[in-house]
JSON list of C-alpha atoms in Angstrom, two decimals:
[
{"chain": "A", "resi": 13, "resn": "UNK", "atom": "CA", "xyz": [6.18, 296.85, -69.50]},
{"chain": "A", "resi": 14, "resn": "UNK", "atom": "CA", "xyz": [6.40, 294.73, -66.66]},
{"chain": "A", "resi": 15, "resn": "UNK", "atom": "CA", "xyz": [9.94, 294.28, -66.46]},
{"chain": "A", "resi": 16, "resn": "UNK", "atom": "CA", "xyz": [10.56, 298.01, -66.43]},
{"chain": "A", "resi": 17, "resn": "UNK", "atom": "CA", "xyz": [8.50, 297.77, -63.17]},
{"chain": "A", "resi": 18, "resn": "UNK", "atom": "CA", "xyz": [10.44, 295.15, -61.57]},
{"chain": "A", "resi": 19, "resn": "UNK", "atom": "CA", "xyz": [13.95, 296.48, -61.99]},
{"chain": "A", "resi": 20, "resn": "UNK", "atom": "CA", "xyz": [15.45, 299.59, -63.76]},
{"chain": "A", "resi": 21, "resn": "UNK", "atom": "CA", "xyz": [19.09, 299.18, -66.15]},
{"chain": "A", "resi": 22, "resn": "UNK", "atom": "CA", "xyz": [21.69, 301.31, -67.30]},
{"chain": "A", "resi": 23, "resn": "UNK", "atom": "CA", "xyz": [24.39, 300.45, -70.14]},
{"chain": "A", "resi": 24, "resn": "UNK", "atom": "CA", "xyz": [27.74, 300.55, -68.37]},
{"chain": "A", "resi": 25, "resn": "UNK", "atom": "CA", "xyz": [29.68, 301.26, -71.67]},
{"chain": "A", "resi": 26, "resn": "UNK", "atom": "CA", "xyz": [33.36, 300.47, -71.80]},
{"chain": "A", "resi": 27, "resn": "UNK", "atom": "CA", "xyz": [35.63, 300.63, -68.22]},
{"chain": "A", "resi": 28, "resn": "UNK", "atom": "CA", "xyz": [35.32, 304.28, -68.34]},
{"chain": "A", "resi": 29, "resn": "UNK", "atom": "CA", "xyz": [31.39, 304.16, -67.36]},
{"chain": "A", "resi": 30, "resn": "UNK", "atom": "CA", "xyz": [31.69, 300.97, -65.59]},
{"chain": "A", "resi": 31, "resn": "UNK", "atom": "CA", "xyz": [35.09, 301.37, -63.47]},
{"chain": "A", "resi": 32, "resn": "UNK", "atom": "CA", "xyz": [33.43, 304.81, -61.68]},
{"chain": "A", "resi": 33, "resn": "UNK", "atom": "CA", "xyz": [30.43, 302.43, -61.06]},
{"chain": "A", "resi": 34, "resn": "UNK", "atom": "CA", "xyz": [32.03, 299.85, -59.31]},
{"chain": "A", "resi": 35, "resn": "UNK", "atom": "CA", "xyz": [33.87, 302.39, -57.13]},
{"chain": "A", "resi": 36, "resn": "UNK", "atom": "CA", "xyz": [30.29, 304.19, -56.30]},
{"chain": "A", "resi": 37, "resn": "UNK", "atom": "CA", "xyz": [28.73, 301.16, -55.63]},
{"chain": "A", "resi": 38, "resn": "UNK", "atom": "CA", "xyz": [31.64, 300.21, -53.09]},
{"chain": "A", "resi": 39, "resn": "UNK", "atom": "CA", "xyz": [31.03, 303.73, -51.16]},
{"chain": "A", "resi": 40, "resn": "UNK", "atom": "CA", "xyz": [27.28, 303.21, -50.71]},
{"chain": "A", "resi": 41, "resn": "UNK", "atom": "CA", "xyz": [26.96, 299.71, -49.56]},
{"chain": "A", "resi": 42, "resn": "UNK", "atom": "CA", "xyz": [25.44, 299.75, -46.68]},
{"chain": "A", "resi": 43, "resn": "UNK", "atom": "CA", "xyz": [25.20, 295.47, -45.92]},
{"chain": "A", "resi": 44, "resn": "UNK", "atom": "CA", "xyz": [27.34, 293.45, -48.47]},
{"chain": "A", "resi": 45, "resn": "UNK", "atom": "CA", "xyz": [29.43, 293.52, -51.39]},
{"chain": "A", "resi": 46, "resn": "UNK", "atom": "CA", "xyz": [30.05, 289.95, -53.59]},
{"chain": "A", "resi": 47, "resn": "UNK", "atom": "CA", "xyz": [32.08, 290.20, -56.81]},
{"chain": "A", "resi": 48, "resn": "UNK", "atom": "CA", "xyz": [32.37, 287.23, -58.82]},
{"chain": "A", "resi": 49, "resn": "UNK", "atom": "CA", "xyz": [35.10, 287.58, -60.98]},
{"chain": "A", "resi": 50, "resn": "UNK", "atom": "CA", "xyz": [37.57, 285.06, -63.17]},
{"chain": "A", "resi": 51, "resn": "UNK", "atom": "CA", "xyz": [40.67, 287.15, -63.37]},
{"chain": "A", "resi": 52, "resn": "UNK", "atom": "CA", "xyz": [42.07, 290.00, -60.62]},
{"chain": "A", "resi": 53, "resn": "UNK", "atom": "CA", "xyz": [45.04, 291.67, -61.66]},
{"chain": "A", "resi": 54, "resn": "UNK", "atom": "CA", "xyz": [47.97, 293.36, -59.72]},
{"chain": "A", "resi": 55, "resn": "UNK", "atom": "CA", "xyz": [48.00, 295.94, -61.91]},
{"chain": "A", "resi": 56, "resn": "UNK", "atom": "CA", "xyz": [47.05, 299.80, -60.87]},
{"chain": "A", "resi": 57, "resn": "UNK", "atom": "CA", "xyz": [43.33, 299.03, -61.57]},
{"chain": "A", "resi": 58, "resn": "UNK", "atom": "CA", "xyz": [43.25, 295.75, -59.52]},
{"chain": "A", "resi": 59, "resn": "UNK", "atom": "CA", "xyz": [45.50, 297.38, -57.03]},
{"chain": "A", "resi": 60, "resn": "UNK", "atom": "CA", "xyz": [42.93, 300.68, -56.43]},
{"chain": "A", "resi": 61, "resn": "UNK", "atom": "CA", "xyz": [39.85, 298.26, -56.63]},
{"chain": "A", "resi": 62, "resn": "UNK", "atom": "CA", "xyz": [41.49, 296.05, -53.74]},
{"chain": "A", "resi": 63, "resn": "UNK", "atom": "CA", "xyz": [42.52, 299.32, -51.90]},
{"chain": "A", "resi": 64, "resn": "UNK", "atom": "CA", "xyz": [38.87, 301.05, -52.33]},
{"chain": "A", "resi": 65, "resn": "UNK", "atom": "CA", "xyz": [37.83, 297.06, -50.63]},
{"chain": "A", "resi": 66, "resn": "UNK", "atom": "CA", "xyz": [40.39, 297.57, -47.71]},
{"chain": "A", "resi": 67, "resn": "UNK", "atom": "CA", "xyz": [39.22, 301.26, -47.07]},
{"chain": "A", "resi": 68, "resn": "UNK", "atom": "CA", "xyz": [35.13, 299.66, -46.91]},
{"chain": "A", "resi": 69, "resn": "UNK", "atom": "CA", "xyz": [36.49, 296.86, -44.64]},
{"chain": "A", "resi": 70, "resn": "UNK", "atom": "CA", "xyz": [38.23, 299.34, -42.30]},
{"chain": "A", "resi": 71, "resn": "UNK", "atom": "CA", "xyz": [35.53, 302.20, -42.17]},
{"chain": "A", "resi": 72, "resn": "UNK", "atom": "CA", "xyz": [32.45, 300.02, -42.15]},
{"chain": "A", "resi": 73, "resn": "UNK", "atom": "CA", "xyz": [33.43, 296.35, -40.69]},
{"chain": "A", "resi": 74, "resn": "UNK", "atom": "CA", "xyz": [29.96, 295.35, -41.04]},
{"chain": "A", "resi": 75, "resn": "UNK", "atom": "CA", "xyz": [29.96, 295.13, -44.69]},
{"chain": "A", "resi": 76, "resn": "UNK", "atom": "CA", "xyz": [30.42, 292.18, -45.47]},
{"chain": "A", "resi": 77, "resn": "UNK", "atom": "CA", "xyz": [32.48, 291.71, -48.90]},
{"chain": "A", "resi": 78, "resn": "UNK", "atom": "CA", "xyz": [32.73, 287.96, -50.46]},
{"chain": "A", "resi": 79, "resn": "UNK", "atom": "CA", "xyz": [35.05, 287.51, -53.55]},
{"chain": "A", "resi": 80, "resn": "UNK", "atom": "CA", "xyz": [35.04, 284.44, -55.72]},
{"chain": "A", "resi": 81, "resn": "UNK", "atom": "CA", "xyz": [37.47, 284.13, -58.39]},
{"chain": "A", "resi": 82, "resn": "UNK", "atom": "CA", "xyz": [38.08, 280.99, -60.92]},
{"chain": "A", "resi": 83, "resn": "UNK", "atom": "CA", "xyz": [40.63, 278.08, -60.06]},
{"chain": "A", "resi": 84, "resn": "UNK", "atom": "CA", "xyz": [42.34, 279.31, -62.87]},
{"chain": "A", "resi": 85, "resn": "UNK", "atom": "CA", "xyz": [42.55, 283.02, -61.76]},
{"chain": "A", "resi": 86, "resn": "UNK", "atom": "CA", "xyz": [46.37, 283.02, -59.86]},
{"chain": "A", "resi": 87, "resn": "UNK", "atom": "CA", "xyz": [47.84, 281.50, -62.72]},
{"chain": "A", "resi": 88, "resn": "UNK", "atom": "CA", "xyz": [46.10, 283.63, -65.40]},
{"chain": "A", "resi": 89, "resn": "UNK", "atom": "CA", "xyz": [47.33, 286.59, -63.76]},
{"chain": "A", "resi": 90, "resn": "UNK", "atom": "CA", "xyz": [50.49, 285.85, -62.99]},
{"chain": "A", "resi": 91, "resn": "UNK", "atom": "CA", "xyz": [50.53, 284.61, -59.46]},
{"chain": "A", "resi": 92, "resn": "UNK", "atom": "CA", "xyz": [51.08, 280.90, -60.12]},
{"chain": "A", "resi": 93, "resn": "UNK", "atom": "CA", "xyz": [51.01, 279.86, -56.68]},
{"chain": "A", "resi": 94, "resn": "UNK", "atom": "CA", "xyz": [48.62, 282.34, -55.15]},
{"chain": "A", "resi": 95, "resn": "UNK", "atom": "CA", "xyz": [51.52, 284.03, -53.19]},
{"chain": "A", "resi": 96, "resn": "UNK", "atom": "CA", "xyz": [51.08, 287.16, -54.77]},
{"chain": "A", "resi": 97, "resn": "UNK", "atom": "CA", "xyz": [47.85, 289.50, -55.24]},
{"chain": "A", "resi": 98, "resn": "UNK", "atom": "CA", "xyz": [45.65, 286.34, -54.40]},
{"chain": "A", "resi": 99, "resn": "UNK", "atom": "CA", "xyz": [47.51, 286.26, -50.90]},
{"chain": "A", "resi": 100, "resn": "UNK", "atom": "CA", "xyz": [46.76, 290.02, -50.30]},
{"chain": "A", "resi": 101, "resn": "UNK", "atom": "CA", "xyz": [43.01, 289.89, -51.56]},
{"chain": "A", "resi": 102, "resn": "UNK", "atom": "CA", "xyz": [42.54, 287.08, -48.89]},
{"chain": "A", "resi": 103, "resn": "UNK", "atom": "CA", "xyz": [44.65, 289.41, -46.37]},
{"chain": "A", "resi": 104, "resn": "UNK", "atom": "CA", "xyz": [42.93, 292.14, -47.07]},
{"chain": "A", "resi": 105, "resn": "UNK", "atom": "CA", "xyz": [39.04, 290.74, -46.66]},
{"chain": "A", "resi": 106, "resn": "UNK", "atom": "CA", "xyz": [39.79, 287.59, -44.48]},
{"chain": "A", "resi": 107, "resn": "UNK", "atom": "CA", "xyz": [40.60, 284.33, -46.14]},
{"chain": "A", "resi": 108, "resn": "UNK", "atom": "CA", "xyz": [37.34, 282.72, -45.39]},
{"chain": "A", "resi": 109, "resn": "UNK", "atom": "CA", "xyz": [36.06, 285.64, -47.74]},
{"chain": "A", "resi": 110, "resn": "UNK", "atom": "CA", "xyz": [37.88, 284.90, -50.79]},
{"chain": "A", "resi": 111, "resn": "UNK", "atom": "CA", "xyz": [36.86, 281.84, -53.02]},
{"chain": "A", "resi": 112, "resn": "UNK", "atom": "CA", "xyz": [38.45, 279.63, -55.80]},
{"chain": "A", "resi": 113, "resn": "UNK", "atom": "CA", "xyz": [36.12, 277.72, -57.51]},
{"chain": "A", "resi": 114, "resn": "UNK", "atom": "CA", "xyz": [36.99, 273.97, -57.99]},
{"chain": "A", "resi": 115, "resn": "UNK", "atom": "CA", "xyz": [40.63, 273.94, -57.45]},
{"chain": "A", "resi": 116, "resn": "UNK", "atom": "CA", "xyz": [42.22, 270.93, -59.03]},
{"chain": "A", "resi": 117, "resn": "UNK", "atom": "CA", "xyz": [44.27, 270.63, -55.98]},
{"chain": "A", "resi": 118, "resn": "UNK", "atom": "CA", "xyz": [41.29, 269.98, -54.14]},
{"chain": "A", "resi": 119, "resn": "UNK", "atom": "CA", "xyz": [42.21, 266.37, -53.92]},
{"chain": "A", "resi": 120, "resn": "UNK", "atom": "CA", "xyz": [38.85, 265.29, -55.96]},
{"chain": "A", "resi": 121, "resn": "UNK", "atom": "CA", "xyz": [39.00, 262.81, -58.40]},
{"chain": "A", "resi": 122, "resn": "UNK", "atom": "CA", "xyz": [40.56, 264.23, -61.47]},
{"chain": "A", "resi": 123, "resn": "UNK", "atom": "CA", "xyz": [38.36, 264.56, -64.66]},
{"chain": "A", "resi": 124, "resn": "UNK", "atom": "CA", "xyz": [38.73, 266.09, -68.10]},
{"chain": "A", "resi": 125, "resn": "UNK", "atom": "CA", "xyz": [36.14, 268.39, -67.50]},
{"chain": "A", "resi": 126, "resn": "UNK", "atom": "CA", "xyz": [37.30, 270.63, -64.79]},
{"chain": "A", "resi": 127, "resn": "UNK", "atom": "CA", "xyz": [38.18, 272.74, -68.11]},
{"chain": "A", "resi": 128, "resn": "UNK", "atom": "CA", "xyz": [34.50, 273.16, -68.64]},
{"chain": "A", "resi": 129, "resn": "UNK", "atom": "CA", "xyz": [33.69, 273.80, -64.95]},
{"chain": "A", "resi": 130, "resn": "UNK", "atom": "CA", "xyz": [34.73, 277.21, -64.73]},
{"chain": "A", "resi": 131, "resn": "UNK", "atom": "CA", "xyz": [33.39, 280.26, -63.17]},
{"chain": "A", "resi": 132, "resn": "UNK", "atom": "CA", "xyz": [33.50, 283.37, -66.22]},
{"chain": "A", "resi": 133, "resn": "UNK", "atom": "CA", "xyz": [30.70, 285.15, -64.50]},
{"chain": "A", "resi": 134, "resn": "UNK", "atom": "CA", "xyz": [31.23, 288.97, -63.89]},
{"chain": "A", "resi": 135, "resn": "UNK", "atom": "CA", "xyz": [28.76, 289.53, -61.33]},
{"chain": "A", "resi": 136, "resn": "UNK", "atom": "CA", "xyz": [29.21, 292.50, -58.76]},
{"chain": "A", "resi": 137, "resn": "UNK", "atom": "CA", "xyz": [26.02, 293.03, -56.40]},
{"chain": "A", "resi": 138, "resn": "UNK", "atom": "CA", "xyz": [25.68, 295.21, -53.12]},
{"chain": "A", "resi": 139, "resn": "UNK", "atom": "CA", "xyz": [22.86, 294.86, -50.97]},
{"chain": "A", "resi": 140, "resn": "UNK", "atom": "CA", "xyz": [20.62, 293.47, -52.92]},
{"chain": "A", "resi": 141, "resn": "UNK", "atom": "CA", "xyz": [19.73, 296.65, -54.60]},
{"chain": "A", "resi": 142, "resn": "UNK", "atom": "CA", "xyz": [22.49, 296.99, -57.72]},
{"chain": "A", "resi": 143, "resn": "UNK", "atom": "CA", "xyz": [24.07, 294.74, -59.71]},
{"chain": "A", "resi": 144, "resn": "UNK", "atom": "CA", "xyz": [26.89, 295.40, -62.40]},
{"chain": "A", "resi": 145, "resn": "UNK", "atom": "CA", "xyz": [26.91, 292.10, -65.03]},
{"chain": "A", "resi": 146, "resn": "UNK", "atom": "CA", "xyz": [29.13, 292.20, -67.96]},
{"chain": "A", "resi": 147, "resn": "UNK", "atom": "CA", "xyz": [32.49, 290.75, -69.76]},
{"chain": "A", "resi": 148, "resn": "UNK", "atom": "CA", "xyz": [34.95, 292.95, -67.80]},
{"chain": "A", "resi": 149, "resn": "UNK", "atom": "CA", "xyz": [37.42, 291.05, -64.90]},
{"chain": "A", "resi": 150, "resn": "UNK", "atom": "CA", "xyz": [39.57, 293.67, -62.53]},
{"chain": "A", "resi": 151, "resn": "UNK", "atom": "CA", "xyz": [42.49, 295.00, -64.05]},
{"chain": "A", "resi": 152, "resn": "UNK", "atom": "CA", "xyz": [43.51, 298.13, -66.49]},
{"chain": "A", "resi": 153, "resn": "UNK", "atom": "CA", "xyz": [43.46, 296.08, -69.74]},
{"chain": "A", "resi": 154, "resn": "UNK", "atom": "CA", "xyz": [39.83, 296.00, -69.06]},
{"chain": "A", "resi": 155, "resn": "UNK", "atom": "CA", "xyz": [38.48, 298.46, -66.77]},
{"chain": "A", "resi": 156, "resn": "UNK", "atom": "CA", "xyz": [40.20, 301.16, -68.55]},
{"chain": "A", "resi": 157, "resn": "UNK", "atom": "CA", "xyz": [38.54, 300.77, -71.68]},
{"chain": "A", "resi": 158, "resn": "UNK", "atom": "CA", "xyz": [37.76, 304.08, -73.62]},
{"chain": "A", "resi": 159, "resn": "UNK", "atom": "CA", "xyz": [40.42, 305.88, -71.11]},
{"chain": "A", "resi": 160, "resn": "UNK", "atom": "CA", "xyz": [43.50, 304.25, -72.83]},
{"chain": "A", "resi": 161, "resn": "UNK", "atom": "CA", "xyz": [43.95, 302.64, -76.71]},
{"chain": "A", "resi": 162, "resn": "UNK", "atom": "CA", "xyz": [44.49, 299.09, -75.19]},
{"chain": "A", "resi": 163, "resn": "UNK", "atom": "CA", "xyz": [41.64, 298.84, -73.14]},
{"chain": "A", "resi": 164, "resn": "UNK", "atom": "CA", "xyz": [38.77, 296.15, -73.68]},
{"chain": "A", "resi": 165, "resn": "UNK", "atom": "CA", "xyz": [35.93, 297.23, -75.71]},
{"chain": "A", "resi": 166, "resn": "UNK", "atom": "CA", "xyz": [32.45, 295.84, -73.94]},
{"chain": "A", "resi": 167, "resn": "UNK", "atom": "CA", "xyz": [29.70, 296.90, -71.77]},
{"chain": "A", "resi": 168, "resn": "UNK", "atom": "CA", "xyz": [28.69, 296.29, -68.82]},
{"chain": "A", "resi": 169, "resn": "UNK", "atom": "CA", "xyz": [24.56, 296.73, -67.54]},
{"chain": "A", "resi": 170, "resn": "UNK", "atom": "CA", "xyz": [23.72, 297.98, -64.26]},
{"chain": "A", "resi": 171, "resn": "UNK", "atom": "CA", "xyz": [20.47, 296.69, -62.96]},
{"chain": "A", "resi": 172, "resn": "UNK", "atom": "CA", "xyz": [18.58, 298.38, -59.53]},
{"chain": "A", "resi": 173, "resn": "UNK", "atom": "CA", "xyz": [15.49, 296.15, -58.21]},
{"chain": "A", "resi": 174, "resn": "UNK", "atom": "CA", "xyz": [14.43, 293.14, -57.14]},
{"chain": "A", "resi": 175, "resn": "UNK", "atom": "CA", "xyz": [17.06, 291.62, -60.02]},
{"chain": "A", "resi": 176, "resn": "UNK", "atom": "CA", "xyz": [20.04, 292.04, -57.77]},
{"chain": "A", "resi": 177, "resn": "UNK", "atom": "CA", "xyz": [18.65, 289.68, -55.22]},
{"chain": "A", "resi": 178, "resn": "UNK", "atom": "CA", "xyz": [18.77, 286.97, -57.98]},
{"chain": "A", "resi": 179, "resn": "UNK", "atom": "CA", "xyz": [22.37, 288.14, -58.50]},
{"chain": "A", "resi": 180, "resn": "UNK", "atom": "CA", "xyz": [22.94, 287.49, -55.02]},
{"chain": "A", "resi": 181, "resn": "UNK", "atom": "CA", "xyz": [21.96, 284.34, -55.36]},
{"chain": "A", "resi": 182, "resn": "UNK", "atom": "CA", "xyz": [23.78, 283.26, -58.36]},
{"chain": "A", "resi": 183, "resn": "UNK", "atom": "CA", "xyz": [26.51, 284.17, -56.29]},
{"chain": "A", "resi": 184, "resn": "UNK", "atom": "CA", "xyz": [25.75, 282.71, -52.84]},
{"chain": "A", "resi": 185, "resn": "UNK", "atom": "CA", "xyz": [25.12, 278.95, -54.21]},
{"chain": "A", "resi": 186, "resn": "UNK", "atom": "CA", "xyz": [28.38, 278.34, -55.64]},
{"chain": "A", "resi": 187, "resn": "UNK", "atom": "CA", "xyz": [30.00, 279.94, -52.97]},
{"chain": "A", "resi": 188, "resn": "UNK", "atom": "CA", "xyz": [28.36, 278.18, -49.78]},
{"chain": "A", "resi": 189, "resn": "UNK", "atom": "CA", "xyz": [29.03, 275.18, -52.02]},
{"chain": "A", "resi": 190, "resn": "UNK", "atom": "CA", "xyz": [32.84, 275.73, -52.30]},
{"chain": "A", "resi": 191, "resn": "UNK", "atom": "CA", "xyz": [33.32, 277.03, -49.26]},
{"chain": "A", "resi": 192, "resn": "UNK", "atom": "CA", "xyz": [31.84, 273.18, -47.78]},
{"chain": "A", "resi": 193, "resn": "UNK", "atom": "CA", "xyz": [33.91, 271.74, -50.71]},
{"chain": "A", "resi": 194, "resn": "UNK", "atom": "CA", "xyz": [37.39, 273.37, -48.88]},
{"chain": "A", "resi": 195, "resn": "UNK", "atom": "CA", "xyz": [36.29, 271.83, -45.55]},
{"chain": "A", "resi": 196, "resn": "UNK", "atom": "CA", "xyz": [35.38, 268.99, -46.88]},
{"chain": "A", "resi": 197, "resn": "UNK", "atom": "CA", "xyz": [38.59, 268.60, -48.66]},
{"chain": "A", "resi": 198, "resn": "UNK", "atom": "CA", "xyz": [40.59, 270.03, -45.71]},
{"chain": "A", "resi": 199, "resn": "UNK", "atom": "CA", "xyz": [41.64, 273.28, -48.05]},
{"chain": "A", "resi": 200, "resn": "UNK", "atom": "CA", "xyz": [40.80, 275.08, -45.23]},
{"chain": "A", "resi": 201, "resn": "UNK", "atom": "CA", "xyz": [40.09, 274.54, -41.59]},
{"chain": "A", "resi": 202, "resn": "UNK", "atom": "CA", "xyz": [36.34, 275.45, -40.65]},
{"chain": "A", "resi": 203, "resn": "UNK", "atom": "CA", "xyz": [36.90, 278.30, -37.82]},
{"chain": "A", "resi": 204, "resn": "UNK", "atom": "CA", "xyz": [39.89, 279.56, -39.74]}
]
């Protein structure tokens, strides 16, 4: 079919096919890494993915790796006022790397809907080429499905082709639009 020209896809069953993936896909990129994720845990699996992040950063500086995690994502996991594992992820890759989408404290008008807006994408694309999509944030409850009893049961698809560059995309809009949103909203200063 035509689709099966334009891209190829691979079922990413449960953490144990899709954790290995991620780490893979971190060793070969070659331009850029962005991960789009709701929840990043400081657990052993968030922990290794953030080291595996550091070591790309270190080796290969020209990599660029964007993150972009929900508003809600320091609370969820624990780190209520982003002091924690948020702090380090923005240590770690640069704070003008690492996104929150639509902070309440953002000092916009405050509506009802914020619940609504929320990023629950899982989208993890390097260089255009690959892109993981699924249900499954960073952390062991998740990522270590079909290794342990507790892990999440889901499945995540690889794609390879032209498909990725969508995925980058679907990533880059929200981000260049936050990113002016913190400036905007003096979140952040502009050369930080």
């Amino acid at each position: 079919s035509a689709a099966s020209d334009v891209y190829k896809r691979q079922l990413l069953h449960l953490g144990k096919s899709s954790n290995p993936m991620r780490h893979k896909l971190i060793a070969e990129a070659k331009k850029y890494v962005f991960l789009t994720v709701p929840y990043w845990f400081k657990d052993e699996t968030g922990k290794s993915m953030l080291e595996e992040f550091k070591k790309l950063k270190n080796d290969r500086p020209e990599v660029e790796v964007k993150v972009m995690v929900d508003w809600t994502s320091p609370v969820s996991t624990g780190d209520i006022f982003g002091t924690k594992f948020y702090h380090d992820l923005e240590k770690a890759l640069g704070r003008e790397n690492v996104s929150q989408w639509n902070k309440l404290w953002s000092f916009k008008r405050f509506s009802g809907k914020i619940w609504k807006n929320r990023i629950h994408d899982k989208i993890f694309v390097v260089d255009g080429e690959k892109m993981i999509m699924g249900g499954m944030n960073m952390g062991d409850d998740y990522l270590l499905g079909g290794v342990n009893s507790k892990g999440w049961h889901d499945t995540d698809i690889l794609f390879e082709g032209p498909v990725a560059q969508q995925g980058a995309q679907l990533f880059l809009k929200p981000q260049l639009f936050q990113q002016e949103m913190d400036v905007m909203f003096s979140v952040r200063p502009k050369n930080d």
